[in-house]
Amino acid sequence: MYDYEDEDDDLFGDAPTAAAKAQIDFRAELNDDQYAAVTAPDGPAIVLAGAGSGKTRTLTYRVAYLLTQGALPEEILLLTFTNKASREMLDRVEHLTGVASHQFLGGTFHHVGGQVLRSFGDVVGLPRNYTILDDSDSDALLGEIIRESDPDFLKKKDNPKPKVLKNLISFARNVMRPVEEAARARYPSNRDVAEQIAFFAEEYRETKLRRGLTDYDDLLELWLKVLESNDEAATYYQNRFRHILVDEYQDVNVLQASIVDKIAANHQIMAVGDDAQCIYTWRGADLDQILDFPKRHPETTIYKIETNYRSSPQILELANDILESRSIDRSYTKILKPSRPNENLPVFVPAMDAYQQADYVLNRIDRLIDSGARYSDIAILYRAHFHAMDIQMELSRRGTPFVITSGIRFFEQAHVKDLVSQLRFIVNPKDLPAFHRFACLLPKIGEKTASKILNLAETISSKNNIPMVEALATEAVSKKIPADAEEDWDALVETLQAVDEAARTSPPVKVVDLAVNGWYADFIRYTYDNWAHREEDLESLIEFASRYDNLSEMLAELILLSSESGNRVTRSEESCLRLSTIHQAKGLEFPYVFIIGLADGLFPIKRAIDGEGDLEEERRLFYVAATRAEKELFMIFPMLSNQKGTPVRMQLSRFIRELPDTHYEVEKPAPSYRSQGNYGRGNQGYGGKPKYGGGWARRRS
DNA sequence: AGTCGAGTTCTTTTT
DNA sequence: GAACTCGACT
């Protein structure tokens, strides 16, 4: 028998060397479907790899195969969707072939785009030292631009907020449609607004370019623009990359697909994906890209990998049911063939409310642990972060070790951003959001004062032809500083000068060190009572900087890797239970999976039911969730859900209702003392089809 | 005019 | 918890 364990890292021993390449027996280590894809001849190809069919394995072996066929590592471009996926893939390639992962150009689209712009950005007017705005920075910048060009716009409360507008503009850019068109589709009743939004978008674009800034979308948009407007750049990349592999191709948007098509002038693309798992249409992901791939690339070969090595036949049957429920015009048909032994039927649990849901899940987990499972074998998945709140609290109360991929990421923490903004300003003194960020920390300095200071400093800087840092230190500027802020201001300017000096003469470690131990060190000590903890985070930033020899490159990585340290661990070095959104669990697998919050309005989420979102996408999300499970799958429905403090009775999720009830079993949770729901007559009708009697409308006090 | 603190409301998904 | 509103204070 073959060993298809995808996660088995020790398959090839401890010290693979370049010589190991020759030892890979592709025929023996892959099944027929995988082997066909891995050894595919040159030419465009789609690999349709169903959930759990060894997609990552196929991709990594493909890279190894190309190397044995004489391809050089630097000729291979490996594009993924998330940093996690890219790291995992490159590690496994390295492990498999002994070729160090940094020799490949690989990473997320945004990451590679950032690198391309580092070399060719001047073609589109971007300086080499450009800085990248994260989400909240770009929201703030857009807000400022709106306030500048139409001060009344944001005061009207039925006008959309900057964040909403940024998302709308971002969506338009990712699907490569005019902003005005997208705006008109969104606000059909208000023609003026659409026009105005388009105007804001244009101002936003110009401001970013003028100030040497990019947002996430620019990394793709400008990348494509470079390729289209500059033959030298296009030819360079077209010649360099003889093989392009794209992971998760079903989640690619038009912009990304266009970039790939442009680089792959000779059609050497292998696109790997599964149309049933497309869950990013809200970010512009476009199923047509994978469905029409063969049209855009004549003579595409389609490879299907259908044997599932992950889940029990029972879970697969349920997963197939979910796909059956789809109402869609087209898709690639595929059958997932089971290969695992039988297990119990998936379990459906109607719980009284979120408390009982948490109670059930944790009790069930205790039993799993008692019977030999490790915490790391278990995942709790949910649609939105806040659905997990009760479980989180209960886990902390019981002292169960867990990791949560929380909403707040390492680099989005206030103190990290505060510090990074100072570095950004040093690298790119035109980075206005960066200046605002740290200037507003000083007492009596808010948005308005910060703008005045920056304006004045910029005038002085250009008039006297001195660097910005010097301009900030001039008499004229310090006169504008409010009295309460003077002391901080002097210390801040001193730090900035020292950091600026170091940036020109010393490696990034030294620069970051100076910033961390400068003015900001004092600032956090008298601002936060948990300053010690924050200081630790900043120390790790110094450590991070030591891996780079270029400051702007380091900052770019920092922002693009934002999810890297997002895992909040409650206990270190221990086997941990995982709490995750379904989106973040994509590509992962666990023996035991709990999907919570299976109520209409939670999952599928309310907006999708109201028609503002895509119900089909919600269903694909449910499919992704269910196919994470290897042995046992638990689906929990909280009948009462707290909405704005009052419990509201929920409908069972339509995704459960549409499943054949012979494909899962119903388990009633033990009554929980913490739950108020034990009204004496609950739980009727759970023998077969779920049916819900009344009586839950009582309010919780 | 602009900053700041208290109180309120509502949470999608991510590079 | 964070983002927003509102009123008080400088």
XYZ file of C-alpha atoms (C1' of nucleotides) in Angstrom:
726
model
C 0.000 0.000 0.000
C 1.062 3.555 -0.645
C 1.163 6.039 2.109
C -0.823 9.046 1.051
C -0.710 10.846 4.343
C -0.332 14.383 3.176
C 0.911 15.635 6.477
C 3.586 13.007 6.829
C 6.692 15.102 6.853
C 9.101 12.340 7.655
C 8.374 10.347 4.586
C 11.776 10.985 3.126
C 13.999 10.922 6.143
C 15.768 13.758 7.802
C 18.479 15.041 5.530
C 17.385 15.284 1.959
C 20.082 16.422 -0.380
C 20.146 17.350 -4.014
C 20.956 13.729 -4.676
C 17.593 12.771 -3.247
C 16.029 14.115 -6.408
C 17.089 11.099 -8.349
C 15.623 8.778 -5.773
C 12.037 9.892 -6.067
C 10.029 7.059 -7.512
C 7.161 9.071 -8.912
C 5.315 6.029 -10.175
C 5.331 4.337 -6.793
C 4.594 7.345 -4.652
C 1.602 8.666 -6.556
C -1.679 7.189 -7.647
C -2.592 7.047 -11.323
C -4.442 10.356 -11.384
C -1.740 12.172 -9.479
C 1.000 10.610 -11.567
C -0.632 11.746 -14.781
C -0.825 15.338 -13.550
C 2.662 15.370 -12.071
C 4.282 14.077 -15.244
C 2.119 16.105 -17.612
C 3.967 17.191 -20.766
C 4.527 20.878 -21.527
C 1.458 22.896 -22.327
C -1.440 24.424 -20.458
C -3.111 22.183 -17.928
C -5.849 22.283 -15.360
C -5.667 19.918 -12.454
C -9.034 19.461 -10.805
C -8.251 18.150 -7.401
C -11.212 17.490 -5.165
C -11.058 18.127 -1.452
C -8.623 15.827 0.275
C -7.310 14.261 -2.911
C -3.692 15.188 -2.319
C -3.612 18.482 -4.166
C -0.627 19.849 -2.315
C 1.151 16.586 -2.778
C 0.536 16.719 -6.505
C 1.783 20.274 -6.743
C 4.965 19.627 -4.788
C 5.733 16.482 -6.757
C 5.135 18.429 -9.936
C 7.835 20.875 -8.933
C 10.145 18.002 -8.077
C 9.366 16.372 -11.405
C 10.155 19.536 -13.328
C 13.501 19.709 -11.557
C 14.353 16.144 -12.514
C 13.465 17.045 -16.091
C 16.171 19.686 -16.007
C 14.215 22.797 -15.061
C 16.088 25.269 -12.888
C 14.464 26.424 -9.653
C 14.447 30.056 -10.765
C 12.467 29.144 -13.861
C 9.542 28.038 -11.728
C 6.937 30.457 -10.416
C 4.667 29.112 -7.725
C 1.670 31.301 -6.958
C -0.562 30.678 -3.997
C -3.350 32.468 -2.280
C -2.156 32.648 1.287
C 1.193 32.919 2.955
C 0.522 29.752 4.865
C -0.055 27.741 1.712
C 3.032 29.136 0.081
C 5.253 28.402 3.030
C 3.932 24.888 3.385
C 4.380 24.189 -0.285
C 7.913 25.524 -0.485
C 8.915 23.648 2.652
C 7.657 20.432 1.229
C 9.402 20.990 -2.068
C 12.611 21.630 -0.195
C 12.096 18.540 1.853
C 11.373 16.484 -1.193
C 14.142 17.709 -3.455
C 16.704 19.332 -1.227
C 16.510 22.497 -3.289
C 16.311 25.419 -0.887
C 12.926 27.113 -1.004
C 14.309 30.608 -1.476
C 15.585 29.610 -4.903
C 12.059 29.551 -6.266
C 10.045 32.645 -6.805
C 6.988 31.687 -4.900
C 4.427 33.189 -2.644
C 1.127 34.942 -2.719
C 0.110 37.002 -5.709
C 0.499 40.131 -3.620
C 3.921 39.118 -2.429
C 5.280 38.437 -5.908
C 3.602 41.579 -7.210
C 5.372 43.561 -4.527
C 8.707 42.166 -5.651
C 8.057 42.895 -9.296
C 7.213 46.488 -8.406
C 10.400 46.768 -6.376
C 12.307 46.267 -9.650
C 9.962 47.705 -12.248
C 7.756 50.085 -10.285
C 9.283 53.169 -11.914
C 7.627 52.099 -15.152
C 4.289 53.036 -13.593
C 5.573 55.934 -11.537
C 6.246 54.137 -8.299
C 9.501 54.933 -6.477
C 11.741 52.131 -5.282
C 11.090 52.997 -1.659
C 7.321 52.765 -1.954
C 5.481 51.685 1.173
C 2.437 49.448 1.440
C -0.737 50.519 3.202
C -2.651 47.944 5.113
C -6.419 47.858 5.153
C -7.068 50.379 7.855
C -4.448 52.787 6.513
C -6.026 52.809 3.103
C -9.478 53.289 4.637
C -8.126 56.271 6.520
C -6.437 57.714 3.447
C -9.591 57.420 1.393
C -11.549 59.028 4.211
C -9.171 61.942 4.238
C -9.427 62.367 0.495
C -13.193 62.376 0.666
C -13.184 64.942 3.434
C -10.851 67.107 1.406
C -12.767 67.072 -1.845
C -16.266 67.155 -0.367
C -16.365 67.979 3.345
C -20.114 67.396 3.547
C -20.113 63.953 2.010
C -19.391 62.023 5.180
C -21.717 64.176 7.244
C -24.757 62.910 5.404
C -25.518 59.791 7.264
C -27.031 57.865 4.404
C -23.806 58.212 2.451
C -21.535 55.182 2.684
C -18.526 55.277 4.976
C -14.945 55.294 3.710
C -14.476 51.657 4.599
C -17.520 50.611 2.615
C -16.415 52.739 -0.315
C -12.912 51.334 -0.186
C -14.336 47.820 -0.387
C -16.508 48.811 -3.312
C -13.614 50.442 -5.146
C -11.389 47.500 -4.328
C -13.932 45.072 -5.710
C -14.257 47.047 -8.939
C -10.501 47.048 -9.381
C -10.202 43.337 -8.758
C -12.849 42.483 -11.317
C -11.360 45.100 -13.677
C -14.543 47.096 -14.102
C -14.899 50.875 -13.888
C -15.561 52.061 -10.346
C -18.521 54.093 -11.522
C -20.186 51.018 -12.942
C -19.759 49.105 -9.697
C -21.011 52.090 -7.728
C -24.066 52.430 -9.899
C -24.857 48.765 -9.450
C -24.591 49.171 -5.700
C -26.488 52.429 -5.372
C -28.914 52.342 -8.284
C -31.170 55.025 -6.851
C -28.506 57.664 -6.580
C -26.731 58.595 -9.788
C -24.731 61.443 -8.292
C -23.219 59.245 -5.658
C -21.857 56.815 -8.226
C -20.194 59.649 -10.087
C -18.786 61.024 -6.889
C -17.423 57.683 -5.814
C -15.636 57.340 -9.127
C -14.131 60.763 -8.549
C -12.948 59.822 -5.057
C -11.440 56.639 -6.449
C -9.459 58.614 -8.988
C -8.227 61.066 -6.361
C -7.299 58.154 -4.164
C -5.315 56.584 -6.980
C -3.437 59.791 -7.746
C -2.668 60.526 -4.116
C -1.189 57.111 -3.565
C 1.025 57.426 -6.614
C 2.117 60.933 -5.689
C 3.043 59.842 -2.192
C 4.754 56.617 -3.191
C 2.086 54.431 -1.596
C 0.343 51.264 -2.655
C -2.587 49.426 -1.205
C -3.048 45.670 -1.578
C -4.864 45.996 -4.883
C -2.107 48.110 -6.398
C 0.294 45.223 -5.994
C -1.807 43.350 -8.545
C -3.102 46.231 -10.614
C 0.256 47.913 -11.082
C 1.936 44.572 -11.639
C -0.341 43.963 -14.593
C 0.203 47.519 -15.774
C 3.960 46.998 -15.723
C 3.614 43.877 -17.824
C 1.296 45.549 -20.281
C 3.100 48.836 -20.672
C 6.702 47.766 -20.629
C 8.045 45.264 -23.115
C 11.304 44.862 -21.324
C 9.595 43.795 -18.118
C 7.121 41.570 -19.910
C 9.820 39.829 -21.904
C 11.961 39.415 -18.837
C 9.292 37.573 -16.887
C 8.024 35.661 -19.884
C 11.485 34.326 -20.595
C 12.362 33.727 -17.020
C 9.360 31.648 -16.021
C 9.179 28.560 -18.116
C 6.776 26.959 -15.659
C 3.993 28.656 -13.785
C 1.994 26.794 -11.184
C -1.061 28.381 -9.621
C -2.659 26.942 -6.535
C -6.334 27.439 -5.618
C -7.058 28.637 -9.118
C -10.809 28.646 -8.421
C -10.273 31.659 -6.164
C -8.368 33.697 -8.698
C -9.948 36.937 -9.933
C -9.796 38.445 -13.414
C -6.911 40.645 -12.427
C -4.843 37.748 -11.179
C -5.786 35.554 -14.110
C -4.757 38.317 -16.509
C -1.372 38.614 -14.852
C -0.800 34.896 -15.104
C -1.936 34.786 -18.714
C 0.340 37.699 -19.552
C 3.416 36.127 -18.024
C 2.660 32.733 -19.458
C 2.959 33.921 -23.012
C 3.833 30.410 -24.089
C 0.956 28.843 -22.135
C 3.129 26.977 -19.665
C 0.581 27.168 -16.886
C -0.591 24.482 -14.574
C -3.651 25.698 -12.746
C -4.671 23.597 -9.787
C -8.012 24.000 -8.124
C -11.491 22.793 -7.334
C -14.436 24.826 -8.521
C -16.561 23.421 -5.704
C -14.329 25.203 -3.214
C -14.490 28.749 -4.551
C -15.153 30.924 -1.506
C -13.727 34.312 -2.340
C -16.125 35.839 -4.851
C -16.630 38.765 -2.467
C -13.054 39.630 -3.243
C -13.570 39.274 -6.945
C -12.811 35.580 -7.339
C -14.384 34.526 -10.582
C -15.357 30.940 -11.295
C -15.357 31.729 -15.009
C -11.588 31.954 -14.841
C -11.261 28.249 -14.130
C -14.309 27.242 -16.170
C -13.138 29.169 -19.248
C -9.469 28.406 -18.841
C -9.533 25.912 -21.715
C -11.013 28.596 -23.971
C -8.271 31.076 -23.160
C -5.600 28.439 -23.486
C -6.244 26.212 -26.462
C -5.172 22.608 -26.093
C -5.506 22.632 -22.356
C -5.351 19.190 -20.855
C -7.656 18.548 -17.933
C -6.512 16.214 -15.203
C -8.922 15.032 -12.563
C -7.827 13.673 -9.237
C -10.780 12.063 -7.598
C -9.647 9.660 -4.933
C -10.110 11.163 -1.494
C -7.564 10.178 1.116
C -8.870 12.302 3.893
C -12.415 11.608 4.931
C -14.509 8.614 5.858
C -17.051 7.399 3.261
C -19.804 8.723 5.530
C -18.389 12.222 5.539
C -17.811 12.110 1.802
C -21.382 11.062 1.237
C -22.558 14.080 3.182
C -20.146 16.294 1.246
C -21.528 14.986 -2.004
C -25.042 15.727 -0.714
C -23.994 19.321 -0.235
C -22.806 19.511 -3.825
C -26.063 17.889 -4.939
C -28.001 20.733 -3.349
C -26.311 23.312 -5.521
C -28.329 25.198 -8.045
C -25.781 26.050 -10.650
C -25.510 26.353 -14.342
C -22.098 24.888 -14.795
C -19.259 23.193 -13.036
C -16.707 20.521 -13.623
C -18.332 17.303 -12.574
C -16.393 15.201 -10.236
C -16.959 12.265 -7.990
C -15.010 11.897 -4.796
C -14.071 8.264 -4.409
C -13.594 7.183 -0.815
C -10.522 5.260 0.261
C -10.789 5.414 4.027
C -12.416 2.901 6.348
C -15.972 3.387 7.575
C -16.640 5.561 10.583
C -19.715 6.776 12.423
C -22.283 8.846 10.615
C -21.829 12.603 10.914
C -23.694 13.909 13.955
C -26.261 16.666 14.041
C -26.858 18.290 17.416
C -29.739 20.670 18.133
C -28.671 22.719 21.130
C -30.828 25.079 23.095
C -28.586 28.075 22.745
C -24.982 29.158 22.435
C -24.234 28.061 26.012
C -25.498 24.577 25.465
C -23.698 24.508 22.151
C -20.432 25.357 23.871
C -21.212 22.878 26.599
C -21.906 20.087 24.170
C -18.819 20.751 22.091
C -16.513 20.842 25.073
C -17.994 17.770 26.718
C -17.722 15.887 23.488
C -14.126 17.004 23.155
C -13.411 15.722 26.666
C -14.727 12.350 25.619
C -12.579 12.364 22.488
C -9.520 13.191 24.564
C -10.413 10.419 27.022
C -10.519 7.963 24.176
C -7.054 8.902 23.035
C -7.422 11.876 20.703
C -4.983 14.760 20.935
C -6.190 18.332 21.152
C -4.457 19.059 17.859
C -6.714 16.478 16.195
C -9.730 18.672 16.803
C -11.022 21.811 15.142
C -14.031 23.997 15.813
C -15.109 25.847 12.683
C -17.511 28.736 12.273
C -18.696 31.267 9.739
C -17.670 34.460 11.523
C -15.256 35.135 14.354
C -17.815 36.377 16.812
C -19.801 33.137 16.559
C -17.084 31.515 18.637
C -17.273 33.909 21.550
C -19.106 31.633 23.968
C -16.884 28.711 23.149
C -13.828 30.838 23.653
C -14.982 31.925 27.070
C -15.870 28.423 28.092
C -12.498 27.119 26.904
C -10.671 29.708 28.969
C -12.847 28.924 31.967
C -12.037 25.240 31.768
C -8.398 25.836 30.987
C -8.467 23.844 27.758
C -5.493 24.682 25.524
C -6.511 26.202 22.210
C -5.229 28.285 19.326
C -7.478 30.752 17.675
C -6.857 32.424 14.359
C -8.295 35.590 15.711
C -9.467 38.662 13.929
C -6.597 40.706 15.293
C -3.321 39.895 13.658
C 0.096 40.512 15.048
C 0.880 43.411 12.745
C -2.497 44.954 13.238
C -2.031 45.396 16.934
C -1.952 49.060 17.860
C 1.530 49.137 19.297
C 3.049 47.260 16.364
C 1.423 49.594 13.897
C 2.510 52.609 15.930
C 6.092 51.541 15.702
C 5.976 50.395 12.103
C 4.480 53.720 11.089
C 7.649 55.451 12.283
C 9.758 53.130 10.172
C 7.516 53.629 7.198
C 7.852 57.362 7.500
C 11.636 57.070 7.530
C 11.631 54.896 4.423
C 9.086 57.063 2.653
C 8.639 60.539 4.175
C 5.677 61.135 1.917
C 3.771 58.331 3.642
C 1.023 60.489 5.056
C -1.002 57.818 6.849
C 2.188 56.724 8.591
C 2.882 60.225 9.865
C -0.661 60.612 11.073
C -0.483 57.352 12.892
C 2.351 58.274 15.219
C 1.743 62.026 15.371
C -1.770 61.488 16.697
C -0.335 59.579 19.648
C 0.926 62.809 21.161
C -1.367 64.650 23.571
C -3.580 67.299 21.996
C -2.580 66.259 18.521
C -5.391 64.816 16.480
C -6.177 64.520 12.789
C -6.301 68.226 12.129
C -3.212 69.266 13.995
C -1.237 66.411 12.480
C -2.203 67.537 8.986
C -1.137 71.090 9.725
C 2.212 69.958 11.056
C 2.877 67.726 8.094
C 1.862 70.407 5.602
C 4.147 72.921 7.198
C 7.038 70.484 7.357
C 6.576 69.539 3.727
C 6.616 73.167 2.690
C 9.775 73.829 4.659
C 11.365 70.687 3.333
C 10.821 71.542 -0.307
C 11.511 75.279 0.045
C 14.815 74.868 1.824
C 15.606 71.620 0.094
C 16.208 69.739 3.326
C 15.042 66.205 4.262
C 11.685 65.853 5.999
C 13.233 64.676 9.223
C 15.265 67.885 9.378
C 12.210 69.953 8.558
C 10.323 68.435 11.485
C 13.115 69.570 13.784
C 12.968 73.214 12.753
C 11.888 76.023 15.025
C 8.949 76.888 12.794
C 7.457 73.425 13.149
C 7.906 73.094 16.886
C 6.064 76.389 17.361
C 2.971 74.664 15.980
C 3.132 71.879 18.544
C 0.558 72.185 21.347
C 2.133 72.871 24.716
C 1.095 69.522 26.179
C 2.883 67.655 23.404
C 6.170 69.533 23.375
C 8.109 67.141 25.548
C 7.004 64.103 23.550
C 7.591 65.906 20.292
C 11.221 66.639 21.051
C 11.875 63.049 22.032
C 10.033 61.788 18.972
C 11.964 63.997 16.576
C 15.204 62.976 18.185
C 14.333 59.309 17.700
C 13.294 59.885 14.109
C 16.596 61.597 13.368
C 18.580 58.783 14.901
C 16.535 56.176 13.047
C 16.898 58.084 9.799
C 20.647 58.261 10.244
C 20.781 54.522 10.961
C 18.595 53.731 7.970
C 21.282 55.126 5.692
C 24.230 53.501 7.385
C 23.151 50.379 9.239
C 21.264 47.150 8.603
C 17.528 46.953 9.423
C 18.070 45.262 12.798
C 19.898 48.292 14.072
C 17.291 50.644 12.648
C 14.389 48.808 14.211
C 16.260 48.491 17.469
C 16.721 52.250 17.639
C 13.059 52.871 16.938
C 11.874 50.327 19.494
C 14.144 51.725 22.182
C 13.607 55.356 21.328
C 10.724 57.650 22.141
C 8.145 54.903 21.748
C 9.649 52.798 24.550
C 8.926 55.613 26.997
C 5.563 56.263 25.449
C 4.166 52.767 25.951
C 5.436 52.623 29.514
C 3.284 55.466 30.669
C 0.417 54.769 28.314
C -0.389 51.096 28.829
C -0.350 49.042 31.963
C 0.484 45.908 29.976
C 3.460 47.623 28.392
C 5.780 44.736 29.175
C 3.752 42.464 26.956
C 3.735 45.025 24.186
C 7.445 45.489 24.510
C 7.916 41.781 23.922
C 6.052 42.062 20.644
C 8.321 44.895 19.609
C 11.393 42.907 20.589
C 10.257 40.155 18.248
C 10.062 42.796 15.558
C 13.784 43.410 16.004
C 14.368 39.707 15.636
C 12.260 39.717 12.488
C 14.295 42.589 11.058
C 17.520 40.655 11.479
C 16.455 38.419 8.611
C 16.547 41.279 6.119
C 19.183 43.548 4.714
C 16.870 46.097 3.194
C 14.474 48.103 5.289
C 11.746 48.776 2.739
C 11.745 45.128 1.746
C 11.397 44.167 5.378
C 8.444 46.521 5.835
C 6.739 45.139 2.758
C 7.099 41.593 4.029
C 5.862 42.676 7.414
C 2.618 43.970 6.027
C 2.044 41.163 3.555
C 2.765 38.504 6.136
C 0.158 40.003 8.388
C -1.513 36.731 9.202
C 1.707 34.947 10.061
C 1.645 35.447 13.803
C -2.073 35.836 14.115
C -2.374 32.673 16.113
C -3.080 33.431 19.707
C -1.836 30.539 21.752
C -3.183 30.092 25.243
C -0.446 27.709 26.283
C 2.849 27.417 24.529
C 4.369 24.150 23.377
C 1.244 22.205 24.038
C -1.006 20.288 21.752
C -3.823 22.710 21.082
C -7.379 22.582 19.931
C -7.992 24.859 16.959
C -10.700 27.455 16.590
C -10.934 28.901 13.124
C -13.177 30.499 10.576
C -13.914 28.210 7.693
C -12.042 30.508 5.346
C -8.913 30.198 7.391
C -9.288 26.445 7.691
C -9.182 25.978 3.949
C -6.514 23.467 3.045
C -6.303 22.068 6.563
C -7.585 18.734 7.823
C -8.497 17.359 11.220
C -9.675 13.966 12.449
C -12.517 15.594 14.394
C -14.365 18.658 13.203
C -17.148 20.624 14.870
C -19.099 23.083 12.767
C -21.010 25.418 15.047
C -23.740 27.961 14.491
C -25.680 26.045 11.859
C -28.674 28.344 11.874
C -30.123 30.435 9.079
C -28.740 33.891 9.675
C -25.478 32.649 11.123
C -24.551 30.079 8.507
C -25.648 30.854 5.878
C -25.041 34.380 7.043
C -27.927 36.822 7.126
C -26.773 38.959 4.234
C -26.674 35.979 1.916
C -30.262 35.103 2.797
C -31.340 38.698 2.264
C -29.877 38.543 -1.204
C -26.909 40.799 -0.549
C -24.514 37.914 -0.701
C -24.211 34.717 -2.580
C -26.027 31.709 -1.145
C -24.196 29.347 -3.454
C -20.947 30.570 -2.070
C -22.179 29.953 1.463
C -23.001 26.426 0.428
C -19.530 25.930 -1.028
C -18.222 27.185 2.278
C -20.227 24.532 4.073
C -18.731 22.007 1.681
C -15.246 23.216 2.517
C -16.035 22.954 6.231
C -17.418 19.423 6.019
C -14.524 18.146 3.927
C -11.992 19.250 6.558
C -13.060 16.250 8.671
C -11.304 12.916 8.519
C -13.121 10.681 10.981
C -15.961 12.441 12.712
C -18.011 15.465 11.896
C -20.298 17.255 14.355
C -22.750 19.910 13.249
C -24.368 21.984 15.957
C -27.442 24.169 15.737
C -28.098 26.683 18.500
C -31.868 27.233 18.545
C -31.595 30.507 20.386
C -29.058 33.060 19.421
C -28.221 36.226 21.251
C -28.763 39.194 19.024
C -28.222 42.586 20.605
C -28.586 41.132 24.048
C -31.911 39.417 23.482
C -32.198 35.772 22.520
C -33.877 35.235 19.186
C -35.231 31.944 17.983
C -33.365 30.712 14.944
C -34.348 28.546 12.019
C -32.298 25.431 11.419
C -29.767 26.114 8.694
C -31.125 25.354 5.245
C -27.903 23.518 4.550
C -28.875 20.893 7.115
C -32.503 20.838 6.030
C -31.571 19.958 2.485
C -29.461 16.958 3.508
C -31.035 13.488 3.432
C -31.663 12.627 7.071
C -30.376 9.112 6.615
C -26.891 10.486 6.100
C -26.477 11.829 9.610
C -27.674 10.975 13.063
C -29.264 13.285 15.588
C -27.840 13.530 19.049
C -29.559 15.400 21.833
C -27.163 17.213 24.099
C -27.346 16.571 27.818
C -29.260 19.343 29.555
C -26.874 22.014 30.677
C -27.375 23.818 33.950
C -25.980 27.013 32.517
C -28.482 27.010 29.747
C -31.850 28.515 30.463
C -33.473 26.532 27.771
C -34.681 23.565 29.776
C -38.314 24.542 29.806
C -39.574 21.028 30.371
C -40.902 20.177 26.960
C -38.150 20.734 24.513
C -36.674 18.318 22.082
C -39.808 16.864 20.675
C -39.684 15.508 17.197
C -36.031 14.687 16.827
C -36.503 11.072 15.907
C -36.243 11.730 12.240
C -36.845 14.987 10.437
C -36.192 17.868 12.756
C -39.288 19.766 13.717
C -39.399 22.730 15.990
C -42.099 23.378 18.537
C -42.685 26.764 20.051
C -42.041 27.910 23.538
C -38.572 29.371 23.256
C -39.590 32.958 23.091
C -39.010 33.679 26.751
C -36.362 36.303 27.339
C -33.216 35.731 29.220
C -32.749 38.171 32.076
C -11.894 74.505 16.371
C -10.248 70.517 17.762
C -9.324 66.901 21.259
C -10.835 63.508 24.455
C -13.641 60.499 27.215
C -17.968 58.073 27.961
C -21.409 55.522 26.149
C -23.524 52.867 22.409
C -24.028 49.633 18.676
C -22.932 45.923 15.711
C -19.975 42.488 14.303
C -18.321 37.975 7.103
C -14.979 35.967 4.911
C -8.682 38.197 3.750
C -4.122 39.758 0.898
C -13.931 44.447 21.097
C -13.633 48.171 17.929
C -15.756 51.751 15.647
C -18.721 55.242 15.989
C -21.489 59.204 18.184
C -22.090 62.802 21.227
C -21.196 66.205 24.518
C -17.765 68.502 27.515
C -13.579 70.685 27.960
C -9.268 73.280 26.310
